[in-house]
Coordinates of C-alpha atoms (C1' of nucleotides) in Angstrom, one line a residue:
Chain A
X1 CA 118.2 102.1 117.6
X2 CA 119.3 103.6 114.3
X3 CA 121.1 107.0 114.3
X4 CA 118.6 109.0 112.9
X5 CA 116.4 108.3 115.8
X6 CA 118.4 110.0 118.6
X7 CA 121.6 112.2 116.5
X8 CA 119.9 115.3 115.4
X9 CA 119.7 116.1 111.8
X10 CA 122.3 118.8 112.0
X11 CA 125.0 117.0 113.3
X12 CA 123.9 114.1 110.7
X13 CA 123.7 116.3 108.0
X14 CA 128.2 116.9 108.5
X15 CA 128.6 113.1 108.5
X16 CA 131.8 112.1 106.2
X17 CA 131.3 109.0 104.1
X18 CA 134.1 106.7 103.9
X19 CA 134.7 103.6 102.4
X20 CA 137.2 100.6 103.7
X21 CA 138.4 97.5 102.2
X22 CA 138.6 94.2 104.3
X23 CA 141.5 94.7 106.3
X24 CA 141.8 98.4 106.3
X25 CA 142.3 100.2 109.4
X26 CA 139.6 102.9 110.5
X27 CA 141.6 103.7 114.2
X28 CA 144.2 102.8 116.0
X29 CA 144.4 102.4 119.6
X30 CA 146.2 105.5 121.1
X31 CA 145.2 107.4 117.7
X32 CA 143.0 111.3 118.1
X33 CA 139.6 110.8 118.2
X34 CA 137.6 112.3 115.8
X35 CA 134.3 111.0 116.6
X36 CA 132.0 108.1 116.5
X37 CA 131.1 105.7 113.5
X38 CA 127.9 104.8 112.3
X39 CA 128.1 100.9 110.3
X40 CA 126.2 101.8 106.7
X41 CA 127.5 97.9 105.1
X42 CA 130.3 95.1 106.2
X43 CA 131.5 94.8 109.1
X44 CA 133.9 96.3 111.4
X45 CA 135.8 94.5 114.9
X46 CA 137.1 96.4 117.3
X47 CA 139.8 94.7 119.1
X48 CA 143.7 94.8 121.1
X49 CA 147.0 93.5 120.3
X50 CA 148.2 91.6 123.7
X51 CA 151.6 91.7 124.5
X52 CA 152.3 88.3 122.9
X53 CA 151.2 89.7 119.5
X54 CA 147.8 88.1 119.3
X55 CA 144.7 90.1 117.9
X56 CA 142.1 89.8 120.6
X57 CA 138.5 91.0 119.4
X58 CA 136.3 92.9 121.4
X59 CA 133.0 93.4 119.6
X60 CA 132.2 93.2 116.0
X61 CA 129.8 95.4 114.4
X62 CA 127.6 94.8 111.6
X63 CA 126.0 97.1 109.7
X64 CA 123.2 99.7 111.6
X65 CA 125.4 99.3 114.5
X66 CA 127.5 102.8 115.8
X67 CA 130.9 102.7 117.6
X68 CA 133.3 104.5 119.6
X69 CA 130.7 106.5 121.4
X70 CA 133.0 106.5 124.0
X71 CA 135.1 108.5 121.7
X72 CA 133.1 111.5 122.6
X73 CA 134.2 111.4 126.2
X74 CA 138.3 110.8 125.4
X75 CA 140.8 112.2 123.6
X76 CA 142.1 108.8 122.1
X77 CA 140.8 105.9 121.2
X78 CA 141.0 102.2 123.2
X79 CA 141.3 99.4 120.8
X80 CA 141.6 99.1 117.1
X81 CA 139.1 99.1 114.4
X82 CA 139.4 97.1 111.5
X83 CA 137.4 96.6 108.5
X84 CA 136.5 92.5 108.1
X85 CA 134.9 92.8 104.8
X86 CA 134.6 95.3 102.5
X87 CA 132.3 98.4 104.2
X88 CA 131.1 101.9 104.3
X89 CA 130.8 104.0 107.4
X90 CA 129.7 107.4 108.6
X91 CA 132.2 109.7 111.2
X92 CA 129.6 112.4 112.7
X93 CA 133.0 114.3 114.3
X94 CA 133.2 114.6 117.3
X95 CA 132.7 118.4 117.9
X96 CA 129.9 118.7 115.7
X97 CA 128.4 116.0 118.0
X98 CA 129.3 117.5 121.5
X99 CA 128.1 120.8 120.6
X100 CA 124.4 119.9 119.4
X101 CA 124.5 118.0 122.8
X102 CA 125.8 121.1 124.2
X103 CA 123.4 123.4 122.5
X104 CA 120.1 121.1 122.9
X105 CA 119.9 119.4 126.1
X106 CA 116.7 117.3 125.1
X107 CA 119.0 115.8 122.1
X108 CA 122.0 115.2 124.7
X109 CA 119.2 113.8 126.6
X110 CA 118.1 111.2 123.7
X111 CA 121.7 110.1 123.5
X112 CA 122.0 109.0 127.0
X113 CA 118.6 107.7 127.2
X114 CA 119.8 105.6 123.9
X115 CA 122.7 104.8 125.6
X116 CA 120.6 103.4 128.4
X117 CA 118.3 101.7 126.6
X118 CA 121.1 99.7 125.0
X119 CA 122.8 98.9 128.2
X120 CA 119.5 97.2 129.5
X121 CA 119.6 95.4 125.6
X122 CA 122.9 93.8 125.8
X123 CA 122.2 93.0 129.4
X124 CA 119.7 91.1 128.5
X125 CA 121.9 89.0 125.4
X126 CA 124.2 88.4 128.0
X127 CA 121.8 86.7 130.3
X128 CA 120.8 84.7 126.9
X129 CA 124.2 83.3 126.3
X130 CA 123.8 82.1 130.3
X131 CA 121.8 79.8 129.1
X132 CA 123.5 76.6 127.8
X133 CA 120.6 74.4 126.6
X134 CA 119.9 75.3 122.4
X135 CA 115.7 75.0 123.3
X136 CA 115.7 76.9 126.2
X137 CA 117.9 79.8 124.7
X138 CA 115.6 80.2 121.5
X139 CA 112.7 80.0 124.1
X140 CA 114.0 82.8 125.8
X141 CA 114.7 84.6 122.5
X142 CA 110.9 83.9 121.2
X143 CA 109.9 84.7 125.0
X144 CA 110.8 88.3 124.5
X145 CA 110.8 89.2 120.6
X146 CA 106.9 87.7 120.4
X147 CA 104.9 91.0 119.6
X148 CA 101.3 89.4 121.1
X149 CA 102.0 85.7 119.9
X150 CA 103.5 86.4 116.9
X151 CA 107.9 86.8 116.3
X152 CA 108.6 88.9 112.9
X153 CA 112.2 87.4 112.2
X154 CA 114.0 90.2 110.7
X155 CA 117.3 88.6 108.2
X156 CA 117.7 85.2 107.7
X157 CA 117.5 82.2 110.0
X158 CA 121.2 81.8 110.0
X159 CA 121.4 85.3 110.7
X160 CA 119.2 84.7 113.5
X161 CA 121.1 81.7 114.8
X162 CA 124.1 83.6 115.1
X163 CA 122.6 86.1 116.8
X164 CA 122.2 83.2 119.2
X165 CA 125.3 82.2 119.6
X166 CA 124.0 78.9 118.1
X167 CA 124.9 77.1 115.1
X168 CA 122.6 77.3 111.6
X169 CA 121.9 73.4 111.7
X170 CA 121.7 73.5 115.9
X171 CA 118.9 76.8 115.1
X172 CA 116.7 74.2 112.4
X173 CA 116.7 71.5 114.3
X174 CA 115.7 73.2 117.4
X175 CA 112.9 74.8 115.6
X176 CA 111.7 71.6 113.8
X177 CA 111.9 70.2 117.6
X178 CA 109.8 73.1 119.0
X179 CA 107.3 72.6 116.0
X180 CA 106.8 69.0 116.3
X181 CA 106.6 69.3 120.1
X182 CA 103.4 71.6 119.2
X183 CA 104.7 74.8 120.9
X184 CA 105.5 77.3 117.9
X185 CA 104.1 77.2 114.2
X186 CA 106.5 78.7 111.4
X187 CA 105.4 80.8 108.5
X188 CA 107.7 82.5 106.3
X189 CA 109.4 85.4 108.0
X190 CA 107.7 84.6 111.2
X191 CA 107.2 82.0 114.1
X192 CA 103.6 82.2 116.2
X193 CA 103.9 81.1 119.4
X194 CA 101.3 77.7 120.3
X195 CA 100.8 76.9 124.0
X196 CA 102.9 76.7 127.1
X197 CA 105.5 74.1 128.1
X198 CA 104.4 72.1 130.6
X199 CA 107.3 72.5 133.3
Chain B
X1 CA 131.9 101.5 137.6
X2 CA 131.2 102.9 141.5
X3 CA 128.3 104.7 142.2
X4 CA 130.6 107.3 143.4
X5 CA 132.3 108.1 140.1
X6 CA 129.6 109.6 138.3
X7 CA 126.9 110.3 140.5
X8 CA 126.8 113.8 141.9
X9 CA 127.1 113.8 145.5
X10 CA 124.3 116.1 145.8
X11 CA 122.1 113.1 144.5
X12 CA 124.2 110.4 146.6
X13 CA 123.5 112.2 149.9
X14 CA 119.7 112.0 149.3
X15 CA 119.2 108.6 148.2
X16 CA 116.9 106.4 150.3
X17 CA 118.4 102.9 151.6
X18 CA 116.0 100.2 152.1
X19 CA 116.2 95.9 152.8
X20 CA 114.7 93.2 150.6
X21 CA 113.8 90.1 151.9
X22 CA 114.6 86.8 149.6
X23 CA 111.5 87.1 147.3
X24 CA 110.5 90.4 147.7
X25 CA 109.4 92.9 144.7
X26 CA 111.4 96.0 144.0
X27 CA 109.2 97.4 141.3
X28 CA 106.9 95.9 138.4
X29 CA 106.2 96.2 135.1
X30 CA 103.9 99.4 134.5
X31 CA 104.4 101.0 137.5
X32 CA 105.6 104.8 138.2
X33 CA 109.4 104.8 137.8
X34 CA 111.4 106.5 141.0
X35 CA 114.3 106.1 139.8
X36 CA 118.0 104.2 139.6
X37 CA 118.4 101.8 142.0
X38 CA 122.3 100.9 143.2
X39 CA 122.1 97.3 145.0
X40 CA 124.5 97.4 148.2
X41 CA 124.1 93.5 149.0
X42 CA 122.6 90.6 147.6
X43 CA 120.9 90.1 144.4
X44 CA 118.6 91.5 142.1
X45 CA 116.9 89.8 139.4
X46 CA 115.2 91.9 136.5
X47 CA 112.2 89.9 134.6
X48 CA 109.3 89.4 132.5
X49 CA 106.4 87.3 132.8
X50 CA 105.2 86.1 129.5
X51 CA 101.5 85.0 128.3
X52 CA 102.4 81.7 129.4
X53 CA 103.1 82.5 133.2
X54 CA 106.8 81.6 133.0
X55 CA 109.5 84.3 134.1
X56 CA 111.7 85.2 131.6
X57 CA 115.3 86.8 133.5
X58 CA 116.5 89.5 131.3
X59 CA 119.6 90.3 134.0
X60 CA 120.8 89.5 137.0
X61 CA 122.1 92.5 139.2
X62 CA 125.0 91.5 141.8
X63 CA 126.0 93.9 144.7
X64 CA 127.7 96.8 143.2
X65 CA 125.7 97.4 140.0
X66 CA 123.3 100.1 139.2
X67 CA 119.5 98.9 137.6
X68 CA 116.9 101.0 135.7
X69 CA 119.2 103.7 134.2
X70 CA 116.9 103.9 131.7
X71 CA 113.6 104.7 134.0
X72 CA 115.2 108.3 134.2
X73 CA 113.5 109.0 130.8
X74 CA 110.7 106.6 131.1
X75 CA 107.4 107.0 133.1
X76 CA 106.7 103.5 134.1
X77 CA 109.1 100.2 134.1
X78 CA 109.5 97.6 132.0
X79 CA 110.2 95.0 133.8
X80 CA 109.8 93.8 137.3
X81 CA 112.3 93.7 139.6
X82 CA 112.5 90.6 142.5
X83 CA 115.4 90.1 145.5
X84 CA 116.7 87.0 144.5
X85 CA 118.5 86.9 147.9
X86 CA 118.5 89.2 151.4
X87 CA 119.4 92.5 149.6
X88 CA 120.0 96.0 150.5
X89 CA 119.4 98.6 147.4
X90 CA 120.0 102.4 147.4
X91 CA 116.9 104.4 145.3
X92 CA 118.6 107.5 143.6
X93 CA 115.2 109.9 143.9
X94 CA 114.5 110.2 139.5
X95 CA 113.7 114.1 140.5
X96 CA 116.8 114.5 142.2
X97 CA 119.1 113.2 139.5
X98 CA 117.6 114.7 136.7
X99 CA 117.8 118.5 138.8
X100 CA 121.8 117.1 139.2
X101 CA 122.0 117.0 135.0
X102 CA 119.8 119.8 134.6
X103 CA 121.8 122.0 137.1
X104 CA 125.5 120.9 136.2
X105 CA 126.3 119.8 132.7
X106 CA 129.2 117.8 133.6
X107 CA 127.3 115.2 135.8
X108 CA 124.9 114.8 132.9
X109 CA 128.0 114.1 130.7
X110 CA 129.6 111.8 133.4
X111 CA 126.6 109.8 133.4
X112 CA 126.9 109.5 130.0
X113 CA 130.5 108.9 129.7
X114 CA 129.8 106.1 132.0
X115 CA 127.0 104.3 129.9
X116 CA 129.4 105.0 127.1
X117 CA 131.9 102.9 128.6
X118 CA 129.8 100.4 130.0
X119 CA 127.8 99.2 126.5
X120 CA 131.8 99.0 125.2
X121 CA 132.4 96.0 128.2
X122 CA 128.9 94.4 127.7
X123 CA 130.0 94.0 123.9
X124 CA 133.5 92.5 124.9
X125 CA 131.5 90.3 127.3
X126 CA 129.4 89.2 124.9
X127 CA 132.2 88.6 122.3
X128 CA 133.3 86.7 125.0
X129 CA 130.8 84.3 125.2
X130 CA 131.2 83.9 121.7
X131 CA 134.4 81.7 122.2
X132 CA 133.2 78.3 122.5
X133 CA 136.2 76.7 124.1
X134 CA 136.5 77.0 127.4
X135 CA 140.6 77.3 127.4
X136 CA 140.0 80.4 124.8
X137 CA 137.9 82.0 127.0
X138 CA 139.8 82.0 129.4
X139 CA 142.6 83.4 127.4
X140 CA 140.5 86.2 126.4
X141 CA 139.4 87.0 129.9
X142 CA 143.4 86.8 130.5
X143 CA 144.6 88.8 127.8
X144 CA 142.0 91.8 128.2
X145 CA 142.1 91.5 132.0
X146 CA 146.3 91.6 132.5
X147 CA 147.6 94.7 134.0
X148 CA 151.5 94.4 133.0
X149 CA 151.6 90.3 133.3
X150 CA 149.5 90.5 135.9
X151 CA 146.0 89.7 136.7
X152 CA 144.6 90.5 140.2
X153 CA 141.5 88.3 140.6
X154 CA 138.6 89.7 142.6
X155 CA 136.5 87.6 144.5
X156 CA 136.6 83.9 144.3
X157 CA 137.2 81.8 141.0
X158 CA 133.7 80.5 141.4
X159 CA 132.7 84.1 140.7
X160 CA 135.3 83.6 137.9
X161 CA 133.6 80.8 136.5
X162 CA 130.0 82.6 136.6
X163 CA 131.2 85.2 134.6
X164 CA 132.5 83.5 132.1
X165 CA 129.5 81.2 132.0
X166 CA 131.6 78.6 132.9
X167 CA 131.2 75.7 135.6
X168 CA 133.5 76.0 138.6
X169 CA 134.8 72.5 137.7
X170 CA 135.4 73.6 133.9
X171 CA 137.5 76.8 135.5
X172 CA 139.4 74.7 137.3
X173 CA 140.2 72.3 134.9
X174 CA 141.9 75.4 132.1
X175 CA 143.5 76.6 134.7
X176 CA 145.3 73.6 135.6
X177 CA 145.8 72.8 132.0
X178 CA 147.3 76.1 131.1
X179 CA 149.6 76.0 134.4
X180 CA 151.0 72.9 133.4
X181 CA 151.4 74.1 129.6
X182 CA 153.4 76.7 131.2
X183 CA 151.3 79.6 130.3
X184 CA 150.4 81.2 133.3
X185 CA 151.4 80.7 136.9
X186 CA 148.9 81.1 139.7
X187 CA 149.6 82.5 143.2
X188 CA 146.3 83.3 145.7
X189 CA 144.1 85.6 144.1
X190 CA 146.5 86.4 140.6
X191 CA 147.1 84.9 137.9
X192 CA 150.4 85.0 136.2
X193 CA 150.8 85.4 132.4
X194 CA 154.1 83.2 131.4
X195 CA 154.4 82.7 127.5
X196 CA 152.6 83.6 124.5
X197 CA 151.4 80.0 123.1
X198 CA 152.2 79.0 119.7
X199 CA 149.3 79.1 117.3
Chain C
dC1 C1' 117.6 76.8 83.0
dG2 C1' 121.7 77.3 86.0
dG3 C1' 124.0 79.0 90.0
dC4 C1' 124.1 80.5 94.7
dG5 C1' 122.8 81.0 99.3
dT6 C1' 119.5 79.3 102.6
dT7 C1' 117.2 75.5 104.8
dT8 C1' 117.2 70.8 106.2
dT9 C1' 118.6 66.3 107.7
dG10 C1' 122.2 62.6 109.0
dA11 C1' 126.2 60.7 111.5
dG12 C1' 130.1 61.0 114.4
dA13 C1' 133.2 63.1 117.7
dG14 C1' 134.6 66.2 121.1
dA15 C1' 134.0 69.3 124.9
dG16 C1' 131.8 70.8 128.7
dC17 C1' 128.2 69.5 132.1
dT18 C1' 126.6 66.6 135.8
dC19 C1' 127.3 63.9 139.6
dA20 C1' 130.4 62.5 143.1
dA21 C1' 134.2 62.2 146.2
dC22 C1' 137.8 64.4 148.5
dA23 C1' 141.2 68.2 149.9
dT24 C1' 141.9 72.7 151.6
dC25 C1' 141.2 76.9 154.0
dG26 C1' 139.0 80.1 157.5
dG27 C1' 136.3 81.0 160.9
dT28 C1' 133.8 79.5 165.3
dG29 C1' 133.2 77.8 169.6
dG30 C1' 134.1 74.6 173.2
Chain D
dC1 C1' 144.5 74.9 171.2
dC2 C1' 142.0 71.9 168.7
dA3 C1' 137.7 69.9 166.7
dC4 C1' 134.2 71.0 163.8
dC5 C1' 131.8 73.1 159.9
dG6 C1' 130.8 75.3 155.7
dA7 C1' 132.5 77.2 151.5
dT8 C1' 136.0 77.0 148.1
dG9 C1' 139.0 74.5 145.5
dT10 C1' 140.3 70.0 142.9
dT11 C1' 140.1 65.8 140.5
dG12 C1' 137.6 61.6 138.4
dA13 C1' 134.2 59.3 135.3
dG14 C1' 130.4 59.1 132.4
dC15 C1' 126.9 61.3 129.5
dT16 C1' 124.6 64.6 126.9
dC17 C1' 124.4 68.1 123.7
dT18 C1' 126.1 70.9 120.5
dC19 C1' 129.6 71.4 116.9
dT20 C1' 131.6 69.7 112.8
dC21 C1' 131.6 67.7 108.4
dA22 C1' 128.6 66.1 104.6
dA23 C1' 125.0 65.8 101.5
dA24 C1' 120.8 67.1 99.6
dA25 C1' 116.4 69.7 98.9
dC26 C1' 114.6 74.3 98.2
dG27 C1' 113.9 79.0 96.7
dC28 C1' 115.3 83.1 94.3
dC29 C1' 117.3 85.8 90.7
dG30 C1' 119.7 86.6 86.5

DNA sequence: CGGCGTTTTGAGAGAGCTCAACATCGGTGG
DNA sequence: CCACCGATGTTGAGCTCTCTCAAAACGCCG
């Protein structure tokens, strides 16, 4: 769901550009908010200090991925943001945001619907990680990326295997096991789905 | 995230109650959306059916949680939804909930605050499920769960367990471990947090 | 051609799962 | 009041599966 698909152009046309080294902090937890981040490169993780000192990590996004949109609803932020490698970002502020949303109810409309849409999404990646077996959980994953009978893999395998919650070498030999039982071919940037498992 | 806390309660005085036997079907794939259902009791499980006749779970809904947020911008579902138990849903009328944002701003942004908030806890329970070891789960679950020192378990630790897609016995097993490491203390239905452990 | 990241395969170990037995707690009914 | 019953809680032992560490083939780009 990239921005320009539900953030009208006016409010993307104010975004500030920023850059961060690894370890630089975009927010603080308890810091103003000033609106919500769009990932252009790198990687950010958003996490909390417990009280014995430790950093505990909440999410981690990579680049395409927005946060803080909860920013828009609260006048501080909940956890820390930190650059773990080298990345750019976008800040749409906050009150350029709200008062599109305010002004056009159809593009306050595309944000929530977004928002919903990506609620049902990570839903769904949850449900995946419920499933312990390596075979069953790329099954799952083929299950419901195959457009017809075909999966476009978009990034690398080992992109794709984290993504999974699996290892690289667990993610090869699982394919290699699905392609010698018969059930998937592989071609280069994509994986065609064979015939049914016999249950 | 109660019903009651976002939802107008215009909208919450017309919503329509019905029962589910084990089994039964909510709504299906393709058909005419009404609306957001809250399930009161039991369980509902969201799905797919792929080419090959297998049903693919993309959620499980327990009692308490709201399904198909996002059929208030769609026309038809998309996905079916079965009672894997007895349950007892509410339907929030699509018509009347979409008057409620029209009419009154602020329940349009409530509903949006609220997905908001609730794609930032998917992503911490997915970064949760991340952590391979069972006693830093745990921890995690600890550290973000503590009020003070404190964390007041609801429901049973088999629910535990499930939602931190661990077996019961596995549970059990950490928590033992990190009682008798001296890092928490246990007392019916809390947890105690004791030390920080040493890295 | 040389270097770097991805893909692939091998071997071993550790951790959680499975199966199983038993304890504990609450509620129910005689 | 107590015996019974089901669900939760607890511990034990073995096994399977994935992770980890290692090494090598492959593909791409300068």
């Amino acid at each position: 769901m990239p921005v320009k698909d539900w953030l009208p152009a006016a409010v993307r046309a104010v975004a500030v550009s920023g850059k961060l080294k690894s370890g630089e902090t975009l927010f603080r937890l308890g810091g103003k908010t000033e609106g919500l981040y769009e990932v252009v490169a790198g990687r950010i993780r958003l996490s909390r200090t417990d009280r014995s000192g430790h950093e505990v990590i909440l999410y981690v996004a990579a680049a395409g991925e927005t946060i803080a949109e909860a920013s828009l609803y609260s006048s501080t932020y909940h956890c820390d943001a930190i650059a773990s490698t080298d990345a750019q970002v976008r800040l749409y502020p906050k009150h350029a945001v709200l008062a599109a949303f305010e002004k056009d109810a159809k593009a306050a409309q595309a944000f929530t619907a977004m928002l919903a849409r990506q609620v049902m999404n990570l839903r769904t990646r949850i449900e995946q990680r419920n499933i312990r077996s390596a075979r069953e959980r790329v099954r799952h994953f083929l299950s419901l990326s195959a457009d017809g009978r075909t999966v476009t893999l978009t990034g690398t395998l080992k992109d794709l295997a984290a993504e999974l919650g699996l290892t690289h070498e667990a993610l090869y030999r699982t394919l290699a096991a699905l392609e010698r039982a018969g059930e998937i071919r592989r071609g280069r940037g994509k994986i065609v789905l064979l015939r049914a498992r016999s249950l």
